[in-house]
CSV table of C-alpha atoms and ligand atoms in Angstrom, one decimal:
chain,number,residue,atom,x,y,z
A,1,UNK,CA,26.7,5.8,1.1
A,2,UNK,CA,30.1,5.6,-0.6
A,3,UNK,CA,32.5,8.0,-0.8
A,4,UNK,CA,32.1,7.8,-4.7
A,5,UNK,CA,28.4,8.0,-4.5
A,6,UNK,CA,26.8,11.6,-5.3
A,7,UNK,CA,23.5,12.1,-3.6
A,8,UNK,CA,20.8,14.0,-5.4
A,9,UNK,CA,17.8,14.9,-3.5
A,10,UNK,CA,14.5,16.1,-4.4
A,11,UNK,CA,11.4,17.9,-3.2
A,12,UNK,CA,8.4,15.7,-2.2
A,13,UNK,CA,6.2,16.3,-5.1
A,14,UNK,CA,9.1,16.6,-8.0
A,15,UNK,CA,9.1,13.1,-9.0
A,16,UNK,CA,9.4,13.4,-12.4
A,17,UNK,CA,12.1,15.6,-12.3
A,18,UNK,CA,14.0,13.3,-10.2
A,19,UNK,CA,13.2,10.4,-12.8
A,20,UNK,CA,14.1,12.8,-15.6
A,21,UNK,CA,17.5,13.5,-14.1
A,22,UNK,CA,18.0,10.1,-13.5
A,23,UNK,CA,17.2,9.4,-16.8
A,24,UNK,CA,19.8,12.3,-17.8
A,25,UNK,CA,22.5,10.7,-16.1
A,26,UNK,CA,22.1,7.4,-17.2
A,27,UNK,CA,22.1,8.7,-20.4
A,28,UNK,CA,25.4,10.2,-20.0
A,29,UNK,CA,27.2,6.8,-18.9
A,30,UNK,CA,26.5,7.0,-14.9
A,31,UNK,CA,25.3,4.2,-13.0
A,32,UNK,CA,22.3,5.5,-11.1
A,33,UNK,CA,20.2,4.1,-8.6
A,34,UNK,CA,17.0,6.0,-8.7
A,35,UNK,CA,15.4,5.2,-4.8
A,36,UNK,CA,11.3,4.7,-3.7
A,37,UNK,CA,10.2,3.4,-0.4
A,38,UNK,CA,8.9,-0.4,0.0
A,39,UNK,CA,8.4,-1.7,-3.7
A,40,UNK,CA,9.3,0.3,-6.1
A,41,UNK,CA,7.0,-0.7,-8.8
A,42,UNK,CA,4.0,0.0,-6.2
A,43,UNK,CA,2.8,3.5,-6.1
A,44,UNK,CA,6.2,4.6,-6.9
A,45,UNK,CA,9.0,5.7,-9.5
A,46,UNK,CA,9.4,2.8,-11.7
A,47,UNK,CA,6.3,3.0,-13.7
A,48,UNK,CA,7.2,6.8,-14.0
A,49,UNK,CA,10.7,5.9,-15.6
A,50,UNK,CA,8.3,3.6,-18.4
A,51,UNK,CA,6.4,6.3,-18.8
A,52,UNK,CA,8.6,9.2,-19.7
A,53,UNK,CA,11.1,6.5,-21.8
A,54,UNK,CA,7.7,4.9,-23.9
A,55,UNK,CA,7.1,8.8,-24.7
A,56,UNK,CA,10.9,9.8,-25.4
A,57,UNK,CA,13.1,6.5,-26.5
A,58,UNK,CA,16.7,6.7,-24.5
A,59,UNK,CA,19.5,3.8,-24.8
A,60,UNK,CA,20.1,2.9,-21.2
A,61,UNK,CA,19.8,0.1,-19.3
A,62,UNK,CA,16.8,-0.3,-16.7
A,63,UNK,CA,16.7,-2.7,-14.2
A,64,UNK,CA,13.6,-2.3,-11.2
A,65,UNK,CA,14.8,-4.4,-8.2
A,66,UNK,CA,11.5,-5.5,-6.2
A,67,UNK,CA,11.1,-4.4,-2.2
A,68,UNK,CA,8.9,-4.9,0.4
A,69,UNK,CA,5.6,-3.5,-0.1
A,70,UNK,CA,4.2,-1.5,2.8
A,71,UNK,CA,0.9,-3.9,2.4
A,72,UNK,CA,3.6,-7.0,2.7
A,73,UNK,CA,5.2,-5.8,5.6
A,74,UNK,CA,1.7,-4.8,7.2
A,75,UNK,CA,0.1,-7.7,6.8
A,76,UNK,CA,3.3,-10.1,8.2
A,77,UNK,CA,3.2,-7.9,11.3
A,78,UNK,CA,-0.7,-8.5,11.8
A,79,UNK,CA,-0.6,-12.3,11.1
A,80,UNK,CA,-1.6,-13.4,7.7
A,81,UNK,CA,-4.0,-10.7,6.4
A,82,UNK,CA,-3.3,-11.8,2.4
A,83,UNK,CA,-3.8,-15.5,3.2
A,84,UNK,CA,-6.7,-14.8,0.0
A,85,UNK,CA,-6.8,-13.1,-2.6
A,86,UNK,CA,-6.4,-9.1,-2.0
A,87,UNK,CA,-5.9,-5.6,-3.9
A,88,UNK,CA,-4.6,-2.7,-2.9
A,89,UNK,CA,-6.5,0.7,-3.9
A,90,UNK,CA,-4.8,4.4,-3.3
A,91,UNK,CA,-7.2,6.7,-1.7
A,92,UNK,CA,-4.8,10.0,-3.0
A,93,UNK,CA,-7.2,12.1,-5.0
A,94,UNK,CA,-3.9,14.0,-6.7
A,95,UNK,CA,-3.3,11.7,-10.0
A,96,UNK,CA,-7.4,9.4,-9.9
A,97,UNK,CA,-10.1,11.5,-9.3
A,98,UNK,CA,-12.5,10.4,-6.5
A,99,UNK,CA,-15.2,8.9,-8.4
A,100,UNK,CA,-12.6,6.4,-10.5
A,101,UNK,CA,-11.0,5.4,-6.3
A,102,UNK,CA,-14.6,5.2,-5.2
A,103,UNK,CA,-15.6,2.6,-8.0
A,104,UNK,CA,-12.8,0.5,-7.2
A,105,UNK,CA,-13.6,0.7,-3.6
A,106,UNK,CA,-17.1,-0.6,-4.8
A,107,UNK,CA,-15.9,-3.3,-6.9
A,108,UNK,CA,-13.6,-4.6,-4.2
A,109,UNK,CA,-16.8,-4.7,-1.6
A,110,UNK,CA,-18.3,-6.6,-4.1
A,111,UNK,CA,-15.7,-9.0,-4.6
A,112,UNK,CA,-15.0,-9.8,-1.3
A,113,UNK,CA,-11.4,-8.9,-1.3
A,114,UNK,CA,-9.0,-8.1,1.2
A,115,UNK,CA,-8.3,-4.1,0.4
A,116,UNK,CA,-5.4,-2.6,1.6
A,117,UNK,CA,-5.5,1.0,1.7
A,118,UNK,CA,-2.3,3.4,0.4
A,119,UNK,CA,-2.2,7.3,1.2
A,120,UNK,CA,-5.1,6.7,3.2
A,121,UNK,CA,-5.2,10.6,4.7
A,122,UNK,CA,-3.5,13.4,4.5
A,123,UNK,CA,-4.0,16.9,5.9
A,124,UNK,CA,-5.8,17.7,2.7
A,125,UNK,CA,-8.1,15.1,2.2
A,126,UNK,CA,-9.0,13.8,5.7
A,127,UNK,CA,-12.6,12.0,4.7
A,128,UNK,CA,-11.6,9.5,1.8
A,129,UNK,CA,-10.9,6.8,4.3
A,130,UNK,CA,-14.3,7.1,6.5
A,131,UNK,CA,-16.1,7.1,3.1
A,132,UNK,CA,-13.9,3.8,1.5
A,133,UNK,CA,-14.6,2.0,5.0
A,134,UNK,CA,-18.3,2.8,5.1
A,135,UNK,CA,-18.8,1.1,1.1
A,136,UNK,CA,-16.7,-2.1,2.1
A,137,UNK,CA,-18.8,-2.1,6.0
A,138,UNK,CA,-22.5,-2.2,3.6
A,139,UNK,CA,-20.7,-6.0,2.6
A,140,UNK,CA,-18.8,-7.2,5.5
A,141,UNK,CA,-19.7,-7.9,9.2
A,142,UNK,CA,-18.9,-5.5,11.8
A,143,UNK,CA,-16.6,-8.1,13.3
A,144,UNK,CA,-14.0,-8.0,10.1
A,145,UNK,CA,-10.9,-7.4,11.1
A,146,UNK,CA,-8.8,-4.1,10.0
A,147,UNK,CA,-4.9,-3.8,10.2
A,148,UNK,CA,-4.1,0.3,10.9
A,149,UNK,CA,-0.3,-0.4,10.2
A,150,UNK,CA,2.2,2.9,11.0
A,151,UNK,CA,5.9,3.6,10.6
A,152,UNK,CA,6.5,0.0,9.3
A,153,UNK,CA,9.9,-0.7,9.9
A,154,UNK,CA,11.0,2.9,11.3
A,155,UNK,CA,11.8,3.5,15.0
A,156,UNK,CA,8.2,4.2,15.5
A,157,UNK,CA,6.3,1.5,14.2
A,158,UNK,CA,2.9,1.0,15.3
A,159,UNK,CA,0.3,-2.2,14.2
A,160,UNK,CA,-3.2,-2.3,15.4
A,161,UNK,CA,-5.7,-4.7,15.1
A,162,UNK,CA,-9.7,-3.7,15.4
A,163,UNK,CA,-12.9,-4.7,14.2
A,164,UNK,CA,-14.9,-2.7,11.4
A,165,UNK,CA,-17.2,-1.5,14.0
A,166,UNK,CA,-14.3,0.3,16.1
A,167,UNK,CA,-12.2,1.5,13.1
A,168,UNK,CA,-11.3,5.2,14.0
A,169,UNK,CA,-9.6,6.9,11.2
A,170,UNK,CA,-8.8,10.0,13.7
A,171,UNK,CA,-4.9,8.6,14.2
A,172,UNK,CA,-4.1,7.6,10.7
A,173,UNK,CA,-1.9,9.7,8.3
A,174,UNK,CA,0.2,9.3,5.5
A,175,UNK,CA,3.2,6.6,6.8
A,176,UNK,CA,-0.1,4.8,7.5
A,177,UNK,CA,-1.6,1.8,5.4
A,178,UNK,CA,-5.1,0.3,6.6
A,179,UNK,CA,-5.9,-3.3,5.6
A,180,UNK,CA,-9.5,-4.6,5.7
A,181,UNK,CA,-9.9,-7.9,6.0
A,182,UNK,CA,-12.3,-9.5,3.6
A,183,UNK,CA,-15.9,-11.4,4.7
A,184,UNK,CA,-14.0,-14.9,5.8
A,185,UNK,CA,-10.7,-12.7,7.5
A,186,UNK,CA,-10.8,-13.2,11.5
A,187,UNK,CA,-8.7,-12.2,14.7
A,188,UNK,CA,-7.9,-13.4,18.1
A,189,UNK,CA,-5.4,-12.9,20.8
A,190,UNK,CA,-2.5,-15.1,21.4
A,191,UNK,CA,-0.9,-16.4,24.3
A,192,UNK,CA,1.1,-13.5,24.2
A,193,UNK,CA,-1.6,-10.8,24.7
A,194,UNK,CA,-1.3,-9.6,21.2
A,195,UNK,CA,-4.1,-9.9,18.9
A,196,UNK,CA,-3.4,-11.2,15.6
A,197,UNK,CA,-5.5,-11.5,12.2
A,198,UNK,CA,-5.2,-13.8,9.2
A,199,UNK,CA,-7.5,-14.5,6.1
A,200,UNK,CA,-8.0,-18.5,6.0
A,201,UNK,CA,-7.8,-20.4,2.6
A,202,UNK,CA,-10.1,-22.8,2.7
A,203,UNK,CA,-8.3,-25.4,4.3
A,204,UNK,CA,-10.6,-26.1,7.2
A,205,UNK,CA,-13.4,-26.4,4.6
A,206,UNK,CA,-11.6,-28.9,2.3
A,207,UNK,CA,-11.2,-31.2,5.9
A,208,UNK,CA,-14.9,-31.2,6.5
A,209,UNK,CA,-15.5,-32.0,2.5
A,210,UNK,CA,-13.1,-34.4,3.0
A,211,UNK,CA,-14.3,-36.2,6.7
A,212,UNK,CA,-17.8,-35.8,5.7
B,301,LIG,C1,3.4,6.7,-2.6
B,301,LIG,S1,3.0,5.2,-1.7
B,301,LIG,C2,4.6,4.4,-1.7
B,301,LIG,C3,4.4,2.9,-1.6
B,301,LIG,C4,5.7,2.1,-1.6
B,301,LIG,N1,6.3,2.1,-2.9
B,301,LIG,C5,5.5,0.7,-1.1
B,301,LIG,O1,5.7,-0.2,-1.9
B,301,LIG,O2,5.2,0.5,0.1
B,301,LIG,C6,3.0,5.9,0.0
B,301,LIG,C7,2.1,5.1,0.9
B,301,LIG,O3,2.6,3.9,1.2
B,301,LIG,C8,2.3,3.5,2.5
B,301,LIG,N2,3.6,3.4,3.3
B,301,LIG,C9,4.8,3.6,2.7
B,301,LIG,N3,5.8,3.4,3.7
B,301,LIG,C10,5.1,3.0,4.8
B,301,LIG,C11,5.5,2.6,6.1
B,301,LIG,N4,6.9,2.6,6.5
B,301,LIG,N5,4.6,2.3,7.0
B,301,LIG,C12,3.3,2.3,6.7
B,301,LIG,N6,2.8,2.6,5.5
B,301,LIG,C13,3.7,3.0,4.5
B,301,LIG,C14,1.4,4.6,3.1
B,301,LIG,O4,0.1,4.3,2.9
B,301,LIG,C15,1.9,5.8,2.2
B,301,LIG,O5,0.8,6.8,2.2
Protein backbone atom coordinates (compact mmCIF):
# COMPACT_ATOMS: atom_id res chain seq x y z
CA UNK A 1 0.00 0.00 0.00
CA UNK A 2 0.91 3.71 -0.31
CA UNK A 3 1.62 5.90 2.17
CA UNK A 4 -1.57 7.89 0.93
CA UNK A 5 -3.75 4.90 0.94
CA UNK A 6 -6.13 4.38 4.14
CA UNK A 7 -6.90 0.82 4.71
CA UNK A 8 -10.36 -0.13 5.91
CA UNK A 9 -10.90 -3.55 7.01
CA UNK A 10 -13.85 -5.48 7.71
CA UNK A 11 -15.26 -8.50 9.55
CA UNK A 12 -15.82 -11.64 7.46
CA UNK A 13 -19.51 -11.65 7.10
CA UNK A 14 -20.04 -7.55 6.98
CA UNK A 15 -19.95 -7.31 3.35
CA UNK A 16 -22.41 -4.99 2.85
CA UNK A 17 -21.27 -2.64 5.20
CA UNK A 18 -17.96 -2.66 3.64
CA UNK A 19 -19.73 -1.92 0.16
CA UNK A 20 -21.87 0.65 1.92
CA UNK A 21 -18.87 2.52 3.16
CA UNK A 22 -17.33 2.27 0.04
CA UNK A 23 -20.12 3.56 -1.47
CA UNK A 24 -20.03 6.42 1.29
CA UNK A 25 -16.72 7.40 0.41
CA UNK A 26 -17.04 7.54 -3.08
CA UNK A 27 -19.76 9.58 -2.67
CA UNK A 28 -17.86 12.06 -0.81
CA UNK A 29 -15.12 12.46 -3.72
CA UNK A 30 -12.52 9.55 -2.64
CA UNK A 31 -11.16 7.28 -5.02
CA UNK A 32 -11.77 3.84 -3.53
CA UNK A 33 -10.84 0.50 -4.44
CA UNK A 34 -13.29 -1.78 -2.87
CA UNK A 35 -11.09 -5.44 -2.80
CA UNK A 36 -12.60 -9.44 -3.41
CA UNK A 37 -10.49 -12.45 -3.98
CA UNK A 38 -10.10 -13.98 -7.58
CA UNK A 39 -12.92 -12.26 -9.75
CA UNK A 40 -14.61 -9.95 -8.37
CA UNK A 41 -17.85 -10.25 -10.18
CA UNK A 42 -17.87 -14.09 -9.02
CA UNK A 43 -19.34 -14.80 -5.75
CA UNK A 44 -18.12 -11.52 -4.57
CA UNK A 45 -18.64 -7.69 -3.91
CA UNK A 46 -19.42 -6.30 -7.27
CA UNK A 47 -22.93 -7.54 -7.72
CA UNK A 48 -23.50 -6.29 -4.09
CA UNK A 49 -22.33 -2.63 -5.11
CA UNK A 50 -25.47 -3.05 -8.11
CA UNK A 51 -27.44 -4.07 -5.79
CA UNK A 52 -27.52 -1.52 -2.96
CA UNK A 53 -27.03 1.47 -5.95
CA UNK A 54 -30.25 -0.09 -8.18
CA UNK A 55 -32.14 0.22 -4.68
CA UNK A 56 -30.56 3.74 -3.62
CA UNK A 57 -29.39 5.88 -6.91
CA UNK A 58 -25.68 7.54 -5.97
CA UNK A 59 -23.59 9.67 -8.66
CA UNK A 60 -20.21 7.95 -8.53
CA UNK A 61 -18.34 6.31 -10.91
CA UNK A 62 -18.11 2.32 -10.83
CA UNK A 63 -15.66 0.55 -12.58
CA UNK A 64 -15.35 -3.72 -11.70
CA UNK A 65 -11.88 -4.72 -13.01
CA UNK A 66 -12.04 -8.69 -13.78
CA UNK A 67 -9.48 -11.29 -11.89
CA UNK A 68 -8.74 -14.60 -11.86
CA UNK A 69 -11.45 -16.79 -10.86
CA UNK A 70 -10.56 -19.51 -8.40
CA UNK A 71 -12.23 -22.08 -11.08
CA UNK A 72 -9.66 -20.42 -13.80
CA UNK A 73 -6.80 -20.76 -11.81
CA UNK A 74 -7.89 -24.43 -10.71
CA UNK A 75 -8.48 -25.72 -13.78
CA UNK A 76 -4.90 -24.19 -15.48
CA UNK A 77 -3.17 -25.91 -12.60
CA UNK A 78 -4.98 -29.44 -13.41
CA UNK A 79 -4.54 -29.26 -17.24
CA UNK A 80 -7.54 -28.09 -19.17
CA UNK A 81 -10.50 -28.96 -17.08
CA UNK A 82 -12.94 -26.12 -19.00
CA UNK A 83 -11.79 -27.27 -22.45
CA UNK A 84 -16.13 -27.60 -22.73
CA UNK A 85 -18.56 -25.99 -21.70
CA UNK A 86 -18.80 -25.65 -17.67
CA UNK A 87 -20.74 -23.84 -14.68
CA UNK A 88 -19.91 -23.16 -11.60
CA UNK A 89 -22.54 -23.78 -8.67
CA UNK A 90 -21.98 -22.52 -4.78
CA UNK A 91 -22.70 -25.13 -2.40
CA UNK A 92 -23.05 -22.24 0.73
CA UNK A 93 -26.56 -22.68 2.12
CA UNK A 94 -26.26 -18.95 3.79
CA UNK A 95 -27.87 -16.60 0.83
CA UNK A 96 -29.72 -20.18 -1.67
CA UNK A 97 -31.37 -22.45 0.24
CA UNK A 98 -30.47 -26.09 -0.33
CA UNK A 99 -33.14 -27.27 -2.42
CA UNK A 100 -32.66 -24.20 -5.19
CA UNK A 101 -28.28 -25.51 -4.96
CA UNK A 102 -29.52 -28.99 -5.20
CA UNK A 103 -31.66 -28.32 -8.49
CA UNK A 104 -28.90 -26.80 -10.06
CA UNK A 105 -26.67 -29.64 -9.08
CA UNK A 106 -29.35 -31.81 -10.93
CA UNK A 107 -29.58 -29.78 -13.89
CA UNK A 108 -25.91 -29.70 -14.34
CA UNK A 109 -25.82 -33.74 -14.07
CA UNK A 110 -28.15 -33.68 -16.63
CA UNK A 111 -26.44 -31.46 -18.94
CA UNK A 112 -23.27 -32.98 -18.84
CA UNK A 113 -21.38 -30.08 -17.65
CA UNK A 114 -18.15 -29.61 -16.18
CA UNK A 115 -19.31 -28.17 -12.40
CA UNK A 116 -16.96 -26.46 -10.43
CA UNK A 117 -17.78 -26.32 -6.96
CA UNK A 118 -17.42 -22.81 -4.66
CA UNK A 119 -17.71 -22.87 -0.72
CA UNK A 120 -17.74 -26.41 -1.05
CA UNK A 121 -17.58 -27.08 3.07
CA UNK A 122 -17.36 -25.38 5.88
CA UNK A 123 -17.36 -26.32 9.52
CA UNK A 124 -21.11 -25.74 9.47
CA UNK A 125 -22.24 -27.50 6.64
CA UNK A 126 -19.87 -30.44 6.12
CA UNK A 127 -22.38 -32.81 3.87
CA UNK A 128 -23.40 -30.50 0.87
CA UNK A 129 -20.44 -31.67 -1.15
CA UNK A 130 -20.89 -35.64 -0.53
CA UNK A 131 -24.60 -35.07 -1.48
CA UNK A 132 -23.69 -32.60 -4.95
CA UNK A 133 -21.01 -35.43 -5.91
CA UNK A 134 -23.36 -38.43 -5.32
CA UNK A 135 -26.27 -36.50 -8.02
CA UNK A 136 -23.49 -35.72 -10.65
CA UNK A 137 -21.78 -39.74 -9.93
CA UNK A 138 -25.82 -41.25 -10.90
CA UNK A 139 -24.64 -39.49 -14.66
CA UNK A 140 -20.97 -39.85 -14.96
CA UNK A 141 -18.62 -42.88 -14.92
CA UNK A 142 -16.65 -43.59 -11.91
CA UNK A 143 -13.57 -42.89 -13.85
CA UNK A 144 -14.41 -38.94 -14.37
CA UNK A 145 -11.90 -37.02 -13.31
CA UNK A 146 -12.23 -34.39 -10.13
CA UNK A 147 -9.78 -31.39 -9.54
CA UNK A 148 -9.82 -30.83 -5.32
CA UNK A 149 -7.85 -27.39 -5.92
CA UNK A 150 -6.48 -25.63 -2.29
CA UNK A 151 -4.74 -22.48 -1.41
CA UNK A 152 -4.58 -21.48 -5.21
CA UNK A 153 -1.87 -19.23 -5.48
CA UNK A 154 -0.93 -18.83 -1.62
CA UNK A 155 2.21 -20.45 -0.05
CA UNK A 156 0.25 -23.55 0.50
CA UNK A 157 -1.28 -24.43 -2.65
CA UNK A 158 -2.38 -27.81 -3.11
CA UNK A 159 -4.05 -29.55 -6.70
CA UNK A 160 -5.19 -33.01 -6.68
CA UNK A 161 -6.40 -35.00 -9.28
CA UNK A 162 -8.84 -38.31 -8.58
CA UNK A 163 -11.36 -40.24 -10.11
CA UNK A 164 -15.22 -39.95 -9.00
CA UNK A 165 -14.85 -43.23 -7.35
CA UNK A 166 -11.97 -42.01 -4.94
CA UNK A 167 -13.22 -38.48 -4.26
CA UNK A 168 -12.89 -38.00 -0.39
CA UNK A 169 -14.40 -34.85 0.68
CA UNK A 170 -12.72 -35.36 4.34
CA UNK A 171 -9.66 -32.75 3.41
CA UNK A 172 -11.62 -30.13 1.65
CA UNK A 173 -12.64 -26.69 3.35
CA UNK A 174 -13.41 -23.35 2.44
CA UNK A 175 -10.02 -22.03 0.32
CA UNK A 176 -10.98 -25.23 -1.48
CA UNK A 177 -12.79 -25.39 -5.04
CA UNK A 178 -13.64 -29.07 -6.42
CA UNK A 179 -14.03 -29.35 -10.25
CA UNK A 180 -15.92 -32.39 -11.70
CA UNK A 181 -15.12 -33.14 -14.92
CA UNK A 182 -17.96 -33.74 -17.22
CA UNK A 183 -18.88 -37.40 -19.01
CA UNK A 184 -16.10 -36.90 -21.99
CA UNK A 185 -13.33 -35.06 -19.21
CA UNK A 186 -10.19 -37.64 -18.75
CA UNK A 187 -6.69 -37.81 -16.91
CA UNK A 188 -3.39 -39.38 -17.19
CA UNK A 189 0.07 -38.96 -15.86
CA UNK A 190 2.74 -37.17 -17.64
CA UNK A 191 6.25 -37.81 -18.08
CA UNK A 192 6.71 -35.84 -15.17
CA UNK A 193 4.82 -38.07 -12.69
CA UNK A 194 2.08 -35.63 -12.34
CA UNK A 195 -1.34 -36.52 -13.33
CA UNK A 196 -3.10 -34.03 -15.34
CA UNK A 197 -6.91 -33.74 -16.56
CA UNK A 198 -8.46 -31.88 -19.47
CA UNK A 199 -12.07 -31.88 -21.10
CA UNK A 200 -11.47 -32.52 -25.05
CA UNK A 201 -13.47 -30.53 -27.67
CA UNK A 202 -14.25 -32.57 -30.08
CA UNK A 203 -11.31 -32.36 -32.13
CA UNK A 204 -10.42 -35.99 -32.28
CA UNK A 205 -14.00 -36.69 -33.38
CA UNK A 206 -14.04 -34.11 -36.26
CA UNK A 207 -10.53 -36.09 -37.55
CA UNK A 208 -12.30 -39.47 -37.68
CA UNK A 209 -15.52 -37.57 -39.51
CA UNK A 210 -13.15 -36.19 -41.49
CA UNK A 211 -10.64 -39.48 -42.47
CA UNK A 212 -13.60 -41.65 -42.56
C1 LIG B 1 -17.00 -16.19 -1.81
S1 LIG B 1 -16.18 -17.17 -3.00
C2 LIG B 1 -15.12 -15.96 -3.74
C3 LIG B 1 -14.75 -16.33 -5.15
C4 LIG B 1 -13.77 -15.34 -5.79
N1 LIG B 1 -14.40 -14.07 -6.02
C5 LIG B 1 -13.21 -15.90 -7.09
O1 LIG B 1 -13.50 -15.34 -8.15
O2 LIG B 1 -12.44 -16.88 -7.04
C6 LIG B 1 -15.09 -18.10 -1.99
C7 LIG B 1 -14.81 -19.48 -2.56
O3 LIG B 1 -13.96 -19.34 -3.69
C8 LIG B 1 -13.03 -20.41 -3.74
N2 LIG B 1 -11.68 -19.85 -3.58
C9 LIG B 1 -11.38 -18.54 -3.38
N3 LIG B 1 -10.04 -18.37 -3.30
C10 LIG B 1 -9.49 -19.60 -3.45
C11 LIG B 1 -8.14 -20.08 -3.47
N4 LIG B 1 -7.09 -19.25 -3.30
N5 LIG B 1 -7.93 -21.41 -3.66
C12 LIG B 1 -8.98 -22.25 -3.84
N6 LIG B 1 -10.28 -21.84 -3.83
C13 LIG B 1 -10.53 -20.54 -3.64
C14 LIG B 1 -13.39 -21.36 -2.59
O4 LIG B 1 -14.28 -22.33 -3.07
C15 LIG B 1 -14.05 -20.42 -1.63
O5 LIG B 1 -14.92 -21.12 -0.74
Amino acid sequence: MRHEQVLHPFPLGAEEERARHAIALAKQGKQVALISSGDPGIYAMASLVYEILEREPARIGVEVIPGVSAFQAAAARAGALMGHDFCCISLSDLLTPWEVIEKRVRAAAEGDFVVAFYNPRSQRRRDHLDRAIAILSEQRPASTPVAIASNLERKDEKVEIVSLARFDSSGVDMLTIVIVGSSQSKSFVRGDGRRYAYTPRGYAKKKLAATS
